[in-house]
Tab-separated table of C-alpha atoms and ligand atoms in Angstrom:
chain	number	residue	atom	x	y	z
A	321	MET	CA	24.847	18.738	-0.787
A	322	LYS	CA	25.400	15.063	-0.247
A	323	VAL	CA	25.402	13.632	3.274
A	324	THR	CA	28.842	12.114	2.523
A	325	ASP	CA	30.204	15.485	1.589
A	326	HIS	CA	28.948	17.037	4.754
A	327	ILE	CA	30.773	14.284	6.683
A	328	LYS	CA	33.941	14.615	4.590
A	329	GLY	CA	33.996	18.406	5.206
A	330	ALA	CA	33.291	18.183	8.957
A	331	LYS	CA	35.821	19.168	11.636
A	332	SER	CA	33.738	17.693	14.511
A	333	THR	CA	30.764	15.415	15.068
A	334	LEU	CA	27.706	16.655	13.016
A	335	PHE	CA	24.105	17.043	14.363
A	336	SER	CA	21.203	15.745	12.250
A	337	PHE	CA	17.619	14.613	13.036
A	338	GLU	CA	14.724	12.844	11.624
A	339	ILE	CA	11.151	13.982	11.555
A	340	LEU	CA	7.875	12.330	10.654
A	341	PRO	CA	5.276	13.956	8.281
A	342	PRO	CA	2.273	15.160	10.296
A	343	LEU	CA	-0.937	13.226	10.399
A	344	LYS	CA	-3.009	13.893	7.382
A	345	GLY	CA	-4.972	17.150	7.726
A	346	LYS	CA	-2.412	18.860	10.004
A	347	SER	CA	-0.649	21.837	8.503
A	348	ILE	CA	3.128	22.028	7.696
A	349	GLN	CA	3.353	24.508	10.588
A	350	SER	CA	3.526	21.562	12.937
A	351	ILE	CA	6.756	20.453	11.163
A	352	TYR	CA	8.252	23.958	11.378
A	353	ASP	CA	7.424	24.118	15.058
A	354	GLY	CA	9.399	20.901	15.583
A	355	ILE	CA	12.351	22.057	13.449
A	356	ASP	CA	12.689	25.665	14.473
A	357	PRO	CA	14.040	24.867	18.029
A	358	LEU	CA	16.724	22.631	16.505
A	359	MET	CA	18.026	25.030	13.844
A	360	GLU	CA	20.431	26.730	16.348
A	361	PHE	CA	22.502	23.561	16.433
A	362	LYS	CA	23.069	23.754	12.676
A	363	PRO	CA	21.909	20.405	11.332
A	364	LYS	CA	23.491	19.616	8.124
A	365	PHE	CA	20.609	17.478	6.961
A	366	VAL	CA	17.115	16.608	8.218
A	367	ASN	CA	15.596	13.140	7.423
A	368	VAL	CA	11.913	12.773	6.572
A	369	THR	CA	10.340	9.371	7.051
A	370	TYR	CA	8.027	7.716	4.534
A	371	HIS	CA	4.821	6.128	5.709
A	372	ARG	CA	3.183	3.635	3.343
A	373	GLU	CA	-0.460	2.825	3.156
A	374	GLU	CA	-2.518	0.874	5.724
A	375	PHE	CA	-5.724	-1.020	5.041
A	376	ILE	CA	-8.900	-0.469	6.961
A	377	TYR	CA	-12.300	-2.127	6.516
A	378	LYS	CA	-15.404	-0.046	6.116
A	379	GLU	CA	-18.859	-1.541	6.392
A	380	ARG	CA	-20.962	-0.929	3.284
A	381	GLU	CA	-24.848	-0.358	3.378
A	382	ASN	CA	-25.181	-4.045	2.256
A	383	GLY	CA	-23.314	-5.203	5.298
A	384	LEU	CA	-20.249	-6.287	3.325
A	385	LEU	CA	-16.876	-5.000	4.320
A	386	GLU	CA	-14.844	-2.850	1.868
A	387	LYS	CA	-11.014	-2.882	2.101
A	388	ILE	CA	-9.662	0.626	1.759
A	389	ALA	CA	-6.114	1.749	1.549
A	390	ILE	CA	-5.307	4.924	3.446
A	391	ARG	CA	-2.064	6.864	4.153
A	392	LYS	CA	-2.042	8.538	7.602
A	393	ARG	CA	1.182	10.504	7.061
A	394	PRO	CA	1.529	11.392	3.423
A	395	GLY	CA	3.694	14.368	2.278
A	396	THR	CA	7.315	13.258	2.603
A	397	VAL	CA	8.492	14.811	-0.727
A	398	GLY	CA	6.579	18.063	-0.171
A	399	ILE	CA	7.910	18.400	3.299
A	400	CYS	CA	11.556	17.832	2.044
A	401	ALA	CA	11.100	20.573	-0.543
A	402	ALA	CA	9.574	22.922	2.102
A	403	ILE	CA	12.349	22.272	4.573
A	404	MET	CA	15.083	23.018	1.982
A	405	ASN	CA	13.381	26.107	0.860
A	406	ARG	CA	12.693	27.480	4.330
A	407	TYR	CA	15.911	26.469	6.166
A	408	ASP	CA	18.443	26.104	3.373
A	409	VAL	CA	19.441	22.748	4.873
A	410	ASP	CA	19.643	19.422	2.974
A	411	ALA	CA	16.583	17.224	3.391
A	412	VAL	CA	16.892	13.312	3.100
A	413	PRO	CA	13.623	11.729	2.083
A	414	HIS	CA	13.349	8.097	3.106
A	415	LEU	CA	12.452	5.999	0.070
A	416	ILE	CA	10.866	2.484	0.666
A	417	CYS	CA	10.279	-0.619	-1.378
A	418	GLY	CA	6.991	-1.482	0.131
A	419	GLY	CA	3.992	-0.405	-2.049
A	420	PHE	CA	6.165	0.890	-4.884
A	421	SER	CA	6.556	-0.686	-8.317
A	422	LYS	CA	10.059	-0.173	-9.836
A	423	GLU	CA	8.450	2.405	-12.209
A	424	GLU	CA	6.841	4.344	-9.411
A	425	THR	CA	10.194	4.377	-7.653
A	426	GLU	CA	11.821	5.728	-10.821
A	427	ASN	CA	9.199	8.454	-11.090
A	428	ALA	CA	9.628	9.317	-7.434
A	429	LEU	CA	13.384	9.741	-7.996
A	430	ILE	CA	12.793	11.996	-10.962
A	431	ASP	CA	10.558	14.189	-8.818
A	432	LEU	CA	13.369	14.286	-6.134
A	433	GLN	CA	15.940	15.194	-8.780
A	434	PHE	CA	13.791	18.006	-10.068
A	435	LEU	CA	13.377	19.342	-6.529
A	436	GLY	CA	17.205	19.535	-6.187
A	437	ILE	CA	17.179	16.828	-3.477
A	438	ASP	CA	20.732	15.165	-3.440
A	439	ASN	CA	20.123	12.404	-0.916
A	440	VAL	CA	17.860	9.365	-0.278
A	441	LEU	CA	17.798	6.837	2.567
A	442	ALA	CA	16.899	3.651	0.805
A	443	LEU	CA	14.847	1.263	2.935
A	444	ARG	CA	12.710	-1.867	2.495
A	445	GLY	CA	9.924	-0.664	4.835
A	446	ASP	CA	8.050	-2.789	7.207
A	447	SER	CA	5.112	-5.062	6.312
A	448	ILE	CA	1.770	-3.410	6.583
A	449	LYS	CA	-0.246	-4.127	9.776
A	450	THR	CA	-2.588	-6.664	8.103
A	451	GLU	CA	0.341	-8.685	6.771
A	452	SER	CA	2.475	-11.048	8.900
A	453	ASN	CA	5.509	-10.837	6.648
A	454	PHE	CA	6.775	-8.064	4.254
A	455	ARG	CA	5.303	-8.576	0.791
A	456	PRO	CA	6.952	-6.686	-2.039
A	457	HIS	CA	4.828	-4.934	-4.741
A	458	LYS	CA	4.339	-7.314	-7.639
A	459	TYR	CA	6.663	-5.189	-9.739
A	460	GLY	CA	8.814	-3.835	-6.958
A	461	HIS	CA	11.720	-4.799	-4.744
A	462	GLN	CA	11.997	-7.370	-2.023
A	463	PHE	CA	15.031	-5.962	-0.307
A	464	ALA	CA	16.594	-2.579	0.142
A	465	GLN	CA	19.701	-3.774	-1.705
A	466	GLN	CA	17.635	-3.959	-4.933
A	467	LEU	CA	16.280	-0.419	-4.454
A	468	ILE	CA	19.927	0.726	-3.950
A	469	GLU	CA	20.809	-0.986	-7.165
A	470	GLN	CA	17.982	0.885	-9.039
A	471	VAL	CA	19.044	4.179	-7.705
A	472	VAL	CA	22.706	3.332	-8.748
A	473	GLU	CA	21.487	2.484	-12.190
A	474	MET	CA	19.762	5.835	-12.625
A	475	ASN	CA	22.936	7.550	-11.339
A	476	SER	CA	24.662	5.955	-14.232
A	477	GLY	CA	22.001	7.140	-16.638
A	478	THR	CA	20.212	3.678	-16.998
A	479	TYR	CA	16.503	4.054	-16.585
A	480	LEU	CA	14.052	1.038	-16.639
A	481	MET	CA	12.388	0.800	-20.052
A	482	ASP	CA	14.895	2.881	-22.113
A	483	ASP	CA	17.608	1.265	-24.185
A	484	ILE	CA	19.371	4.670	-24.539
A	485	GLN	CA	21.446	6.361	-21.839
A	486	LEU	CA	19.503	9.104	-20.256
A	487	GLU	CA	20.695	12.038	-18.013
A	488	PRO	CA	22.250	10.430	-14.926
A	489	THR	CA	20.862	11.316	-11.547
A	490	ASP	CA	23.332	11.922	-8.772
A	491	PHE	CA	21.913	10.749	-5.463
A	492	CYS	CA	23.894	10.019	-2.294
A	493	ILE	CA	22.412	6.832	-1.045
A	494	GLY	CA	22.079	5.831	2.731
A	495	ALA	CA	20.992	2.498	4.181
A	496	ALA	CA	19.781	1.328	7.511
A	497	GLY	CA	21.885	-0.779	9.921
A	498	TYR	CA	20.894	-2.607	13.078
A	499	PRO	CA	23.432	-2.806	15.974
A	500	GLU	CA	20.968	-5.247	17.759
A	501	LYS	CA	20.168	-7.108	14.446
A	502	HIS	CA	17.218	-6.603	12.180
A	503	PHE	CA	14.314	-8.611	13.816
A	504	GLU	CA	13.852	-10.867	10.851
A	505	ALA	CA	17.532	-11.811	10.395
A	506	MET	CA	18.559	-15.331	11.496
A	507	ASN	CA	21.527	-13.969	13.295
A	508	LEU	CA	23.665	-10.869	13.626
A	509	ASN	CA	26.293	-12.208	11.102
A	510	PHE	CA	23.542	-12.864	8.537
A	511	ASP	CA	22.285	-9.387	8.940
A	512	LEU	CA	25.785	-7.857	8.665
A	513	GLU	CA	26.421	-9.852	5.455
A	514	ASN	CA	23.171	-8.358	4.083
A	515	LEU	CA	24.280	-4.926	5.140
A	516	LYS	CA	27.439	-5.526	3.258
A	517	LYS	CA	25.400	-6.276	0.180
A	518	LYS	CA	23.720	-2.963	0.504
A	519	VAL	CA	27.043	-1.190	0.751
A	520	ASP	CA	28.576	-3.147	-2.050
A	521	ALA	CA	25.404	-2.332	-4.136
A	522	GLY	CA	26.107	1.440	-3.681
A	523	ALA	CA	25.045	2.629	-0.195
A	524	GLU	CA	27.524	5.404	0.764
A	525	TYR	CA	26.707	5.533	4.450
A	526	VAL	CA	24.757	3.726	7.127
A	527	VAL	CA	22.380	5.145	9.662
A	528	THR	CA	21.620	2.919	12.633
A	529	GLN	CA	18.487	1.927	14.281
A	530	MET	CA	18.180	3.506	17.818
A	531	PHE	CA	20.149	1.911	20.538
A	532	PHE	CA	20.575	2.603	24.260
A	533	ASP	CA	23.805	0.969	24.998
A	534	ASN	CA	26.753	2.560	23.139
A	535	GLN	CA	28.843	-0.563	23.445
A	536	LYS	CA	26.405	-2.234	21.024
A	537	TYR	CA	27.104	0.502	18.507
A	538	PHE	CA	30.887	0.245	19.037
A	539	ASP	CA	30.693	-3.526	18.605
A	540	PHE	CA	28.596	-3.196	15.466
A	541	VAL	CA	30.990	-0.733	13.880
A	542	LYS	CA	33.917	-3.073	14.722
A	543	ALA	CA	32.021	-6.095	13.186
A	544	CYS	CA	31.119	-4.061	10.099
A	545	ARG	CA	34.782	-3.033	9.637
A	546	ALA	CA	35.941	-6.613	10.116
A	547	ILE	CA	33.894	-7.820	7.107
A	548	GLY	CA	34.908	-4.763	4.886
A	549	ILE	CA	32.225	-2.302	5.376
A	550	THR	CA	34.206	0.956	5.288
A	551	VAL	CA	31.522	3.599	4.890
A	552	PRO	CA	30.555	6.086	7.635
A	553	ILE	CA	28.166	4.466	10.229
A	554	ILE	CA	25.968	7.245	11.822
A	555	PRO	CA	24.619	6.340	15.132
A	556	GLY	CA	20.843	6.988	15.639
A	557	LEU	CA	19.662	7.954	19.077
A	558	LYS	CA	16.147	8.403	20.499
A	559	PRO	CA	15.368	10.152	23.784
A	560	ILE	CA	12.705	8.077	25.704
A	561	LYS	CA	9.857	10.517	26.409
A	562	SER	CA	6.811	8.786	28.022
A	563	MET	CA	5.676	5.941	30.221
A	564	ASN	CA	4.264	4.338	27.063
A	565	HIS	CA	7.765	4.343	25.397
A	566	ILE	CA	9.128	2.192	28.209
A	567	SER	CA	7.503	-0.869	26.555
A	568	PHE	CA	6.761	0.452	23.147
A	569	LEU	CA	10.245	1.131	22.037
A	570	PRO	CA	11.713	-2.253	22.713
A	571	LYS	CA	8.616	-4.024	21.306
A	572	PHE	CA	8.325	-1.947	18.147
A	573	PHE	CA	12.054	-1.404	17.306
A	574	HIS	CA	13.315	-4.762	18.715
A	575	ILE	CA	15.980	-3.121	20.932
A	576	ASP	CA	16.927	-3.626	24.591
A	577	TYR	CA	17.418	-1.194	27.354
A	578	PRO	CA	20.640	-1.768	29.378
A	579	GLU	CA	20.132	-2.680	33.060
A	580	ALA	CA	21.215	0.762	34.360
A	581	LEU	CA	18.659	2.573	32.143
A	582	SER	CA	15.844	0.142	32.976
A	583	LYS	CA	16.468	0.615	36.752
A	584	GLU	CA	16.005	4.372	36.225
A	585	LEU	CA	12.898	3.869	34.122
A	586	LEU	CA	11.383	1.593	36.860
A	587	LYS	CA	11.564	4.471	39.284
A	588	CYS	CA	9.581	6.871	36.958
A	589	LYS	CA	6.059	7.713	38.042
A	590	SER	CA	5.015	10.161	35.178
A	591	ASN	CA	5.843	11.046	31.622
A	592	ALA	CA	7.851	14.035	32.919
A	593	ASP	CA	9.998	11.625	34.968
A	594	VAL	CA	10.632	9.407	31.934
A	595	ALA	CA	11.402	12.452	29.685
A	596	GLN	CA	14.011	13.640	32.226
A	597	VAL	CA	15.627	10.100	32.309
A	598	GLY	CA	15.534	10.070	28.507
A	599	ILE	CA	17.308	13.497	28.303
A	600	GLU	CA	19.945	12.508	30.871
A	601	TRP	CA	20.544	9.177	29.143
A	602	GLY	CA	20.737	10.823	25.795
A	603	ILE	CA	23.268	13.403	27.047
A	604	GLN	CA	25.442	10.618	28.379
A	605	GLN	CA	25.244	8.515	25.196
A	606	SER	CA	25.852	11.613	22.996
A	607	LYS	CA	28.909	12.720	25.064
A	608	GLU	CA	30.535	9.304	24.703
A	609	LEU	CA	29.784	9.047	20.961
A	610	ASN	CA	31.068	12.555	20.421
A	611	ALA	CA	34.245	11.816	22.342
A	612	ALA	CA	34.695	8.690	20.128
A	613	GLY	CA	34.628	10.882	17.038
A	614	VAL	CA	31.539	9.528	15.410
A	615	PRO	CA	30.839	11.291	12.104
A	616	CYS	CA	27.371	12.509	13.061
A	617	ILE	CA	24.766	11.898	15.724
A	618	HIS	CA	21.374	11.443	14.254
A	619	TYR	CA	18.331	11.955	16.566
A	620	TYR	CA	14.960	10.411	16.123
A	621	THR	CA	12.594	13.182	17.214
A	622	MET	CA	9.385	11.249	16.654
A	623	SER	CA	7.660	14.596	16.787
A	624	ASN	CA	9.367	15.526	20.133
A	625	SER	CA	12.045	18.100	19.564
A	626	VAL	CA	12.079	19.249	23.262
A	627	SER	CA	14.174	16.353	24.458
A	628	VAL	CA	16.418	16.496	21.430
A	629	LYS	CA	17.035	20.220	22.056
A	630	ALA	CA	17.880	19.542	25.777
A	631	ILE	CA	20.401	17.011	24.618
A	632	ALA	CA	21.879	19.026	21.710
A	633	LYS	CA	22.440	21.997	24.058
A	634	GLU	CA	24.938	19.975	26.049
A	635	ILE	CA	26.864	18.621	22.972
A	636	PHE	CA	26.662	20.908	19.938
B	2079	LIG	P1	16.630	-4.753	4.138
B	2079	LIG	O1	18.125	-4.191	4.250
B	2079	LIG	O2	16.114	-5.192	2.926
B	2079	LIG	O3	16.671	-5.976	5.274
B	2079	LIG	C1	15.408	-6.545	5.666
B	2079	LIG	C2	15.690	-7.969	6.174
B	2079	LIG	O4	16.027	-8.758	5.136
B	2079	LIG	C3	16.806	-8.083	7.161
B	2079	LIG	O5	16.455	-9.045	8.169
B	2079	LIG	C4	17.983	-8.433	6.340
B	2079	LIG	O6	19.029	-9.248	7.041
B	2079	LIG	C5	17.407	-9.276	5.263
B	2079	LIG	N1	18.096	-9.091	3.937
B	2079	LIG	C6	18.452	-8.019	3.354
B	2079	LIG	N2	18.898	-8.179	2.140
B	2079	LIG	C7	18.910	-9.463	1.940
B	2079	LIG	C8	19.300	-10.291	0.874
B	2079	LIG	N3	19.863	-9.723	-0.260
B	2079	LIG	N4	19.072	-11.671	0.924
B	2079	LIG	C9	18.392	-12.251	2.089
B	2079	LIG	N5	18.002	-11.434	3.180
B	2079	LIG	C10	18.275	-10.119	3.014
B	2079	LIG	N6	10.439	2.219	7.635
B	2079	LIG	C11	9.463	2.922	6.980
B	2079	LIG	O7	8.457	2.288	6.523
B	2079	LIG	N7	9.632	4.282	6.662
B	2079	LIG	C12	10.648	4.936	7.014
B	2079	LIG	O8	10.895	6.181	6.838
B	2079	LIG	C13	11.728	4.265	7.843
B	2079	LIG	N8	12.921	4.856	8.151
B	2079	LIG	C14	13.882	4.138	8.827
B	2079	LIG	C15	15.068	4.790	9.218
B	2079	LIG	C16	16.135	4.148	9.797
B	2079	LIG	C17	17.455	4.803	10.057
B	2079	LIG	C18	15.949	2.739	10.058
B	2079	LIG	C19	17.022	1.962	10.766
B	2079	LIG	C20	14.744	2.019	9.848
B	2079	LIG	C21	13.695	2.725	9.117
B	2079	LIG	N9	12.494	2.151	8.817
B	2079	LIG	C22	11.608	2.801	8.013
B	2079	LIG	C23	12.251	0.794	9.174
B	2079	LIG	C24	12.747	-0.218	8.076
B	2079	LIG	O9	12.044	0.029	6.952
B	2079	LIG	C25	12.447	-1.650	8.630
B	2079	LIG	O10	13.308	-1.895	9.663
B	2079	LIG	C26	12.475	-2.831	7.505
B	2079	LIG	O11	11.895	-3.895	8.277
B	2079	LIG	C27	13.900	-3.152	7.063
B	2079	LIG	O12	14.297	-2.174	6.241
B	2079	LIG	P2	15.874	-2.329	5.623
B	2079	LIG	O13	16.006	-1.298	4.713
B	2079	LIG	O14	16.756	-2.390	6.693
B	2079	LIG	O15	15.706	-3.719	4.883
C-alpha cells in the first residue's frame, strides 16, 4: 500500500521508522532484532536506506595503489522484500541518483515492482568520501527531481529506450526536505524552491531531515505551504544516543541543537546519560508534533531501536 494511502486512511498520527542495512557480512537477523521491538507500535511503513559505493586504495605487490569500489552496506532491496514478507508491513526503499545510470535505475525499479513494493523515497545521495562535490553518474541524474521525473515516466508507461507504451508502474514517490536547509543550498528559499520542483515533478510527500527544534519544522511547513507545496510533510526525528553523537549529528547532518538541549547534553558524562537525554527530548518533541496533528512521525533508528521504543511507548 502507498504511504499516501496510509496517511489518508489514518485517524491519528502514524508511526514509522528508518533502518540501515547491516554491514556487509552480518546476517539479516540483526535487522529483525532491531525491528521486532518496534512492531507493537504498528508501523505502517519501514524505510530502508541505500548506501552507495566507497573507494579504497589497496597496495599492489609492485607498490602501486589500486582503486577499489566497495559497498559496506549492500542489501536494501533484499531487506525490503524480507521485511514485507516477515512483518506484512510496507517497506520503502531509498533510491538514489549517485552511482546509478538511468538504465540501472529503470532496472532497479522493475525489480521493486516485481517484489510488490509500492513506494520509493527518491534522493540524490551524498557525494562519495573521496569527492568534494556530488558527481552524477555519466548517464545518471544530477538532482533528485530528475530521478522523480524518471519514476513518474515509468508510472505512465514510458520507459527509457522503448518507443511503445509499456506496462506502467505505480510507485508512490517520497522526497527529502530540510527544515534547516540542505547544506549545499545558497539559502533556505532557494532550497524550498528546489523542494517545490520535486513536488511539482511528482513527489507525493516529503520526509524531513532530523531536527531537534520543533519550531524549525513548523516554520518549514508554513514556508512550504506559502509557496504552494501542499503534500504531507512527515517530520523525521532522531534520538541522540551517545557522547559521539553530540558533535557527530550537527556535523554530519548540518543541523543545530537548541540551547536547552545543548545545556542538557553538556551535563552528560556517559553514553547512558546522553541516551537518557535523547529519549526525554524525543518524547517532548513527539508529544508536541503529535498534538499538532502531523501525519506521521518518522524515527531514524540508525541501528538503535532501544531509544525509539522508549519514545514510542509514550506516544503510540
Ligand atoms: P536534491 O533534492 O537533488 O537537492 C540537492 C541539492 O541541490 C540541494 O542543495 C538543493 O537545493 C539543490 N537542488 C535540487 N534541485 C535542484 C535544481 N533543480 N536546480 C538547482 N539546484 C537544485 N542519502 C543516501 O545516500 N542514502 C539514503 O538512504 C538517504 N536517505 C535519506 C533520507 C532522508 C529522509 C533524508 C532527508 C536524506 C537522506 N539521504 C540519504 C541524504 C541525501 O541523499 C542528501 O542529503 C543529499 O545531499 C541530498 O539529497 P536530496 O534528495 O535532498 O537532493
